Coordinates of C-alpha atoms and ligand atoms in Angstrom, one line a residue:
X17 CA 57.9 76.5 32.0
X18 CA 58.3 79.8 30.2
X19 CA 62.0 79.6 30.6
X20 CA 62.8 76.9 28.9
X21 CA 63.8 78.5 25.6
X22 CA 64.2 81.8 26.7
X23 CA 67.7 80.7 28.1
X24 CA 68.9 80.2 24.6
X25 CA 71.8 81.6 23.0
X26 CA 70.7 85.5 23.2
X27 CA 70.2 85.2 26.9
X28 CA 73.4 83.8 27.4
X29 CA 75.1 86.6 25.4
X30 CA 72.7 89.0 27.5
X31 CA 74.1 87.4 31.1
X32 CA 77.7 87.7 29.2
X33 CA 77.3 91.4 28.4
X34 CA 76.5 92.3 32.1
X35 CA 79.9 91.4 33.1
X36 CA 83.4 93.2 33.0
X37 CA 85.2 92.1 29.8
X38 CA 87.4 89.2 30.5
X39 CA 90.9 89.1 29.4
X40 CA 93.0 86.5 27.3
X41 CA 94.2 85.5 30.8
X42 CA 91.1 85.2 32.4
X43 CA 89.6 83.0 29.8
X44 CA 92.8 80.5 30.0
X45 CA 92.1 80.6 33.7
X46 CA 88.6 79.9 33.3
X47 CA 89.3 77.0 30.1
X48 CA 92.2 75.6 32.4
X49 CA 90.3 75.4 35.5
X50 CA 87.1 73.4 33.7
X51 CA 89.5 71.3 31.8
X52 CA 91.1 70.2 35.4
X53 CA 87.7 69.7 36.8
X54 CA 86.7 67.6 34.0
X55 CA 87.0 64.2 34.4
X56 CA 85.8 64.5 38.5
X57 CA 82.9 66.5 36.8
X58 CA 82.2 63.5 34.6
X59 CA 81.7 61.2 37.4
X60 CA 79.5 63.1 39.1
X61 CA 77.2 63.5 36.0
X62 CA 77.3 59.8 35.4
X63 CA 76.4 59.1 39.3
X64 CA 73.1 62.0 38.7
X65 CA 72.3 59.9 35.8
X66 CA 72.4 56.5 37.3
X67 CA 70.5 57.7 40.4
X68 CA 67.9 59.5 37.7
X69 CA 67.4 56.2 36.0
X70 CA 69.4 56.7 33.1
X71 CA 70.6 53.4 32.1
X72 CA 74.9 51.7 32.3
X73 CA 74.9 51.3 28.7
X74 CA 74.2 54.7 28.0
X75 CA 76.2 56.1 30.6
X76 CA 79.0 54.0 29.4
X77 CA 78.6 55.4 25.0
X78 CA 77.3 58.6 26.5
X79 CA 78.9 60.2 29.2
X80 CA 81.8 58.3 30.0
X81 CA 83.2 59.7 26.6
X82 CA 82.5 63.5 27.1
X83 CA 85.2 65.9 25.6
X84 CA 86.2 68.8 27.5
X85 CA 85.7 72.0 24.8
X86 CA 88.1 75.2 25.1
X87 CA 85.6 76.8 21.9
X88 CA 82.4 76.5 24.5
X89 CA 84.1 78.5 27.3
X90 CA 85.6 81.2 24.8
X91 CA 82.7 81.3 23.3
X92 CA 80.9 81.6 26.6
X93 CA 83.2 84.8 27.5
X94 CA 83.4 86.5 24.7
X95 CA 81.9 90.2 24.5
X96 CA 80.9 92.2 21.5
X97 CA 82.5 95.4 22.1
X98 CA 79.5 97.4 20.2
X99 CA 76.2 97.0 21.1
X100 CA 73.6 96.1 17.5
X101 CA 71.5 99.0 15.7
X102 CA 68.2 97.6 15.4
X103 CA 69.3 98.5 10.8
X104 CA 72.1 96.1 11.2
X105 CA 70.4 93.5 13.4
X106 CA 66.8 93.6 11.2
X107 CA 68.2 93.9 7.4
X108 CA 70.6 90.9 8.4
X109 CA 67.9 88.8 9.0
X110 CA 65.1 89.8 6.9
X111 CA 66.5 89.2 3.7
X112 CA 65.3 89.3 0.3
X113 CA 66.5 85.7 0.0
X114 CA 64.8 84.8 2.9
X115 CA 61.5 86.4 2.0
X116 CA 61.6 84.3 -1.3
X117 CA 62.6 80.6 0.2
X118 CA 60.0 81.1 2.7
X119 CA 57.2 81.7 -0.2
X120 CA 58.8 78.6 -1.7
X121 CA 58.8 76.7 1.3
X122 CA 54.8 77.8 1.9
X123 CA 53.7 76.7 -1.6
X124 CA 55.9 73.2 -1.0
X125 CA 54.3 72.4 2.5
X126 CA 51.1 74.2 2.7
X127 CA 48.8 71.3 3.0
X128 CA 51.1 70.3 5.8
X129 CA 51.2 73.8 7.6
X130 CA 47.3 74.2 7.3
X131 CA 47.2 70.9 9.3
X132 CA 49.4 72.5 12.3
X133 CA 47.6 75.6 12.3
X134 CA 44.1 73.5 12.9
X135 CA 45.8 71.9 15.4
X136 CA 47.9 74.5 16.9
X137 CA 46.6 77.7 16.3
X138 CA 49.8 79.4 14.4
X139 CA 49.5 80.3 10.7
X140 CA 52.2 79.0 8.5
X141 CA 53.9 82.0 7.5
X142 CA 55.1 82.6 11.5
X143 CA 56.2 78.7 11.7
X144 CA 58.6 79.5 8.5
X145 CA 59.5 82.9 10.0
X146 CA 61.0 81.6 13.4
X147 CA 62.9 78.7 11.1
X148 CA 64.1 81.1 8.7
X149 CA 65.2 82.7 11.5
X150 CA 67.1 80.3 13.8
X151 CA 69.0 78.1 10.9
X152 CA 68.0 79.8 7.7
X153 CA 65.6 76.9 7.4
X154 CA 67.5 74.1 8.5
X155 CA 70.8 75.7 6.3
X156 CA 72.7 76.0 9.2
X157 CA 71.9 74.1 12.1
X158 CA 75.0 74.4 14.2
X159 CA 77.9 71.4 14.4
X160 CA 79.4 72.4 17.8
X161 CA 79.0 68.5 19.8
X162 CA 76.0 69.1 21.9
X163 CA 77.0 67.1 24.8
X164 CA 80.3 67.8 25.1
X165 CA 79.2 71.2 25.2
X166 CA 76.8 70.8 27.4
X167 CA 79.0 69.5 30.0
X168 CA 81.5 71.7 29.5
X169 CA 79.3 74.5 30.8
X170 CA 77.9 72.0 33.4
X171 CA 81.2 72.0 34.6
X172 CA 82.2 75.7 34.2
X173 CA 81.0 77.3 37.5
X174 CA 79.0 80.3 36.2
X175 CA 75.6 78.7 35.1
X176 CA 76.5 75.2 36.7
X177 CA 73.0 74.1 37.8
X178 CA 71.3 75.1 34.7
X179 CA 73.7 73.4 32.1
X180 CA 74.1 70.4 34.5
X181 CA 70.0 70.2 34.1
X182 CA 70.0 70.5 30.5
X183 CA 72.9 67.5 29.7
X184 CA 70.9 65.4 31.7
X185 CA 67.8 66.1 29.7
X186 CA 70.1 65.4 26.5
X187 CA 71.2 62.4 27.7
X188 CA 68.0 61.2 28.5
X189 CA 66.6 62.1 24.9
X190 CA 69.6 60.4 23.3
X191 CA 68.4 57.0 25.6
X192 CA 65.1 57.9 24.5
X193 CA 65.6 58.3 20.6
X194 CA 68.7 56.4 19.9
X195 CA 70.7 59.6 18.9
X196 CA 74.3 58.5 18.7
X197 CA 76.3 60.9 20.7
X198 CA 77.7 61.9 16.9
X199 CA 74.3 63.1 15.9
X200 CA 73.7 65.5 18.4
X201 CA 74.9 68.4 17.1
X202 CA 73.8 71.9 17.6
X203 CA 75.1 75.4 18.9
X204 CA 78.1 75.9 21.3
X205 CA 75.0 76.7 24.2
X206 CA 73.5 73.5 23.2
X207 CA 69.9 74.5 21.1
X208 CA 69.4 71.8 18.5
X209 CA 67.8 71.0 15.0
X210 CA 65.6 72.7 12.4
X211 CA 64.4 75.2 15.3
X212 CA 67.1 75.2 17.9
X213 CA 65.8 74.2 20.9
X214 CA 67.2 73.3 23.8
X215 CA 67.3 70.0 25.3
X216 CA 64.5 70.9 27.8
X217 CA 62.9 72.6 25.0
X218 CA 63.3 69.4 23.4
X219 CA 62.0 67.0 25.7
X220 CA 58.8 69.0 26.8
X221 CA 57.5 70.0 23.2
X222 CA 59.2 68.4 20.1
X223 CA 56.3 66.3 18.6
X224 CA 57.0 63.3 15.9
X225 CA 54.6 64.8 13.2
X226 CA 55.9 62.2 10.3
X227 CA 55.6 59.1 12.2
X228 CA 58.4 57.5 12.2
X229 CA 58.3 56.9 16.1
X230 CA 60.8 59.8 17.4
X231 CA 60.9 63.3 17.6
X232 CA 63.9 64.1 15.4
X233 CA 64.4 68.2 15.2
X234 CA 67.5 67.4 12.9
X235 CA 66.6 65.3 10.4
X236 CA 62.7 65.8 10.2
X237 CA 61.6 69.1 9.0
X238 CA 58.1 67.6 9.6
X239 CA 58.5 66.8 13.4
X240 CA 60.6 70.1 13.6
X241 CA 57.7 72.6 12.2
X242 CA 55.1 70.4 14.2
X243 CA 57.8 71.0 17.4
X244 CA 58.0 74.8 17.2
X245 CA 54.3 74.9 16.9
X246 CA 53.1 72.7 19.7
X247 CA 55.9 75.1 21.2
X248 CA 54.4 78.0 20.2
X249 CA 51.1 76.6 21.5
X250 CA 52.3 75.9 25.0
X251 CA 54.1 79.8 25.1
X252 CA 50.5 81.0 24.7
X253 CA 50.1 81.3 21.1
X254 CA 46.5 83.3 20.5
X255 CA 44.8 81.9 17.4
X256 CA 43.6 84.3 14.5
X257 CA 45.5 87.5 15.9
X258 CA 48.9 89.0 14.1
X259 CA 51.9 89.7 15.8
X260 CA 51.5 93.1 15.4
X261 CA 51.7 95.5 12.7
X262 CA 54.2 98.4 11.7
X263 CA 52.3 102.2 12.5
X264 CA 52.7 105.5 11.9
X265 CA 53.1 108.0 14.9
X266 CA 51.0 111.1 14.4
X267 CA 53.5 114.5 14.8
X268 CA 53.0 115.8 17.9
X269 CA 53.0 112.7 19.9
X270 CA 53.0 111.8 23.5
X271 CA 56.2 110.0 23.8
X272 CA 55.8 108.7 27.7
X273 CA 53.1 106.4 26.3
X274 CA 56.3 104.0 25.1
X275 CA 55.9 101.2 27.5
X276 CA 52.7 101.0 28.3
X277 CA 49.8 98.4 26.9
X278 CA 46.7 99.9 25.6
X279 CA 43.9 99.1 23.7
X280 CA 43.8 99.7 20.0
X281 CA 41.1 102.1 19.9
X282 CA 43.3 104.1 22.8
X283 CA 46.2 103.8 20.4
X284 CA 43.6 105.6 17.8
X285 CA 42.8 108.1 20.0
X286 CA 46.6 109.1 20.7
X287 CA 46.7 110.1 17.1
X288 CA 48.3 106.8 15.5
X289 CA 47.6 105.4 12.1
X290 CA 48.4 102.2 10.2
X291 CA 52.0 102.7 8.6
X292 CA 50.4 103.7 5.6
X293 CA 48.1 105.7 6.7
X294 CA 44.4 104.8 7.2
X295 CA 42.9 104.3 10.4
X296 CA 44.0 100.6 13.1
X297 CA 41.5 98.0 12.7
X298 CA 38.5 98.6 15.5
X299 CA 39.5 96.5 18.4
X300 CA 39.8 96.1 21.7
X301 CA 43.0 94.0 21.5
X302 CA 46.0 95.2 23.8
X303 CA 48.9 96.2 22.4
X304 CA 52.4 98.2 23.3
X305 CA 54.5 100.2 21.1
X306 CA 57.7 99.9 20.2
X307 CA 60.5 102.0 18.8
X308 CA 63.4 100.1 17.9
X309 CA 65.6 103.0 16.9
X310 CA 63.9 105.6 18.5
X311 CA 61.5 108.2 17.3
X312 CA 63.8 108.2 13.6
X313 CA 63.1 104.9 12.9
X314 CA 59.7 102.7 12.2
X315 CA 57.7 102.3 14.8
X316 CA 55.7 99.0 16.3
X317 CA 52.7 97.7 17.8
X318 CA 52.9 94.1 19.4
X319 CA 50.1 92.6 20.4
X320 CA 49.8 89.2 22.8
X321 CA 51.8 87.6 20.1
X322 CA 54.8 89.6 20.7
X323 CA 55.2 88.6 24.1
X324 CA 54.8 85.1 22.9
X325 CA 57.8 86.0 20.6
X326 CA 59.7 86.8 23.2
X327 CA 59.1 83.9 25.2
X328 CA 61.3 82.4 22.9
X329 CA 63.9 84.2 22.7
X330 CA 63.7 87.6 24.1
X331 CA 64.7 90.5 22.3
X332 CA 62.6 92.7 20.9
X333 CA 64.6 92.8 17.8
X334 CA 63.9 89.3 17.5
X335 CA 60.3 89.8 17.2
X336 CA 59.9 92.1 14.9
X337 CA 62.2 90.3 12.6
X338 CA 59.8 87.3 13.0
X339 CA 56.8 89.0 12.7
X340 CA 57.9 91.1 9.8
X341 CA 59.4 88.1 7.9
X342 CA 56.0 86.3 8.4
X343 CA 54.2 89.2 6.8
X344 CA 56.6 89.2 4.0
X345 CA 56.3 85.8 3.5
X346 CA 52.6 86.3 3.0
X347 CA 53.0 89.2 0.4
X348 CA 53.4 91.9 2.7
X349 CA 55.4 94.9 1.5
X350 CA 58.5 96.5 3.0
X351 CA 58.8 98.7 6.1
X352 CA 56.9 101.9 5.1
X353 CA 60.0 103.3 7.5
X354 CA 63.0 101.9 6.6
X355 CA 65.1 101.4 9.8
X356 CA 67.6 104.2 9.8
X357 CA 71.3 103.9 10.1
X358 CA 72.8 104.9 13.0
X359 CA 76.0 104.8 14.7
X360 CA 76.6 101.9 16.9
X361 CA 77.3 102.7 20.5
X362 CA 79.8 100.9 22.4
X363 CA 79.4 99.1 26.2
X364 CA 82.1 101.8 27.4
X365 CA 80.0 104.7 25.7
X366 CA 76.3 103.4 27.3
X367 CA 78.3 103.3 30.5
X368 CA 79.1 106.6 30.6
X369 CA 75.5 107.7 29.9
X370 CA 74.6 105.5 32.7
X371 CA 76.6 107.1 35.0
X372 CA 76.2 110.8 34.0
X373 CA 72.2 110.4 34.1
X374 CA 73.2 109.0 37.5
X375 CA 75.1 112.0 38.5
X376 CA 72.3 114.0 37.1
X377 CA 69.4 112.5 39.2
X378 CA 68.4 110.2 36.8
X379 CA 69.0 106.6 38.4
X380 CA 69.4 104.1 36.2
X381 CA 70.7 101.9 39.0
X382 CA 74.9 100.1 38.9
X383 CA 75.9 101.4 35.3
X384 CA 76.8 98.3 33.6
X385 CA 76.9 99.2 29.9
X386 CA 73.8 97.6 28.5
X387 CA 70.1 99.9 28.2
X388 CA 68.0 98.2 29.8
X389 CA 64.2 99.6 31.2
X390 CA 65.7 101.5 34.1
X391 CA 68.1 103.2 32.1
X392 CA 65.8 103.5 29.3
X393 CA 63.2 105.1 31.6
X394 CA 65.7 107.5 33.0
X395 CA 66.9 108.6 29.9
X396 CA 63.1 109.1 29.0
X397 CA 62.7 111.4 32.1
X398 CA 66.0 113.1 30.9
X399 CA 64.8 113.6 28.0
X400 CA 61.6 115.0 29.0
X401 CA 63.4 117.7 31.7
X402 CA 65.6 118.8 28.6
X403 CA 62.5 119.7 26.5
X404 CA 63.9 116.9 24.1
X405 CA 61.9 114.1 22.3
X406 CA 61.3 111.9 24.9
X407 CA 61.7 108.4 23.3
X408 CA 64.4 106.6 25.6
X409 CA 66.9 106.3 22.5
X410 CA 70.3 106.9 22.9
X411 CA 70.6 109.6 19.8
X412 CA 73.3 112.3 19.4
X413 CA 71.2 115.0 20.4
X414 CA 70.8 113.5 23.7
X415 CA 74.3 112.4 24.3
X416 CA 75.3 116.1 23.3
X417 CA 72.7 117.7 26.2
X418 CA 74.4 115.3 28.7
X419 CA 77.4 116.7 27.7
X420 CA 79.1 113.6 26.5
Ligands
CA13 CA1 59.6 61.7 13.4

């Protein structure tokens, strides 16, 4: 069930990274085979719907008039060349604007937002966080044609089954709802409304919170905060705890404790403080730390929440950003830390870390340019045999010791 969401847009762009970059020529290849396919791909979608009980009319307005879309399969292919410092990925998102419009958006709905959290479990502040986040609350909510996009991946070999699933579920919802095919609108991967879901998303969670009878994510910003919190709910949401909280790492710290979960008062014990100093609150919640740009930068500790962050979408840029914004929105201060800047590292340049750690002893299994926990692990261990600080960050002084 957990996956529903998580295949969203940054998964897709995670699946695309882990493959060699395609050229102009492959692309064309690829966008002129789909386009070929198209209209036998068509038929076969309408024959799954028919035999899944969707009904001739909407077959007819819905899927008999599908547009093959080059955009979706560029789109699809295309590779950033750099990989994203966590600086440039956080202070893009957590904005000053977006701090403020939030607040606004609080004092204009609270009533509302108190209701979900009785009924949900998840405090305002984090429902206005993860819209800020995913269409700058409703700003921009995408207006690539969702089922003509849809299909176009359901037609496109690579993720086939999966994109063939998720147009049927759209179709289905646009039987269900009366969305005109028009309506649907969304990003080129197909996540939808206020809070980008995804049509399974969609089907399984989206609540109609203003009455009206449907479940409308586009139009309803009522129905679309109840949707991401009944969401929420279902991804394991735990009432009355934070996301986390920003800490301080004592000076001389243990460094292969990154990774693993451990109880706050453990956390104490290993020397950390609250990012202003002062001791963690006394509990025996679990929590892991994390170090978004290494030992320079701020450092983390998500709790359960965190992981039900990531169930969404799965970067653990992503949910610091949310959980940061939501404390902001409440009042919260800055970072104590400011996230540093540093250099952005290319595919080509994490590949040829990969490889040398390799070379060195240090698997981090088929180099494929992204730093994942094997490589991240390895580079710890490198790290560690080097007499360097051991935080599994890619900095210069470890890229000089490997001699790259
Ligand atoms: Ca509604």
């Amino acid at each position: 069930m957990f996956v529903v969401k998580i295949l969203s847009w940054f998964a897709l762009v995670w699946a695309v990274q882990a493959c060699a970059a395609p050229t102009a020529a492959d692309i064309d290849a690829a966008a002129a085979r789909v386009e070929a396919d198209f209209p036998q791909c068509i038929a076969s979608f309408s024959a799954k719907a028919r035999s899944e009980g969707v009904s001739d009319d909407t077959i007819k307005t819905h899927l008999q008039n599908l547009q093959f879309v080059r955009r979706v399969i560029e789109l699809d292919r295309q590779q950033p060349e750099f990989t994203q410092t966590f600086a440039g990925y956080f202070n893009q998102r957590v904005t000053d604007w977006r701090v403020n419009k939030g607040h606004e958006l609080l004092a204009e709905n609270r009533v509302f937002l108190n209701k979900l959290m009785e009924k949900y479990g998840v405090p305002p502040q984090y429902l206005l966080a993860f819209w800020g986040m995913e269409t700058n609350f409703g700003g921009y909510k995408g207006k690539m044609p969702v089922l003509d996009s849809l299909a176009t991946l359901a037609c496109d070999h690579r993720r086939s089954e999966f994109f063939t699933t998720e147009l049927m579920t759209a179709i289905k919802l646009s039987q269900r709802y009366g969305f005109p095919a028009s309506e649907m609108q969304g990003s080129w991967a197909g996540a939808m409304g206020h809070t980008q879901f995804m049509p399974s998303a969609y089907a399984s969670y989206a609540v109609d919170a203003d009455g009206d009878g449907k479940a409308d994510l586009w139009n309803s910003t009522e129905d679309a905060l109840a949707s991401a919190a009944n969401f929420l709910q279902h991804l394991g949401w735990q009432r009355n705890e934070r996301w986390g909280r920003e800490v301080k790492l004592p000076a001389k710290f243990d460094y292969s404790l990154l990774g693993q979960q451990k109880s706050l008062t453990e956390w104490q014990q290993s020397g950390i403080t609250l990012a202003e100093g002062g001791q963690l609150p006394q509990a025996d919640m679990q929590a892991r730390l994390y170090l978004p740009a290494g030992h320079q930068g701020p450092a983390f500790l998500g709790y359960a929440n965190f992981d039900v962050i990531k169930r969404w979408n799965r970067s653990d840029f992503y949910a610091i950003s949310v959980g940061h914004l939501a404390d902001r929105i409440v009042g919260a201060g800055k970072l104590v830390k400011a996230p540093p800047q540093q250099p952005r590292l290319s595919h080509i340049q994490i590949k040829a870390l990969q490889q040398k750690l390799n070379e060195l002893g240090f698997d981090t299994g088929k180099p494929d340019g992204i730093l994942g926990s094997n490589s991240r692990s390895s580079l710890q261990a490198f790290q560690k045999s080097r007499g360097l600080i051991a935080d599994g960050f890619p900095d210069q002084n470890t890229f000089k010791a490997l001699g790259l």
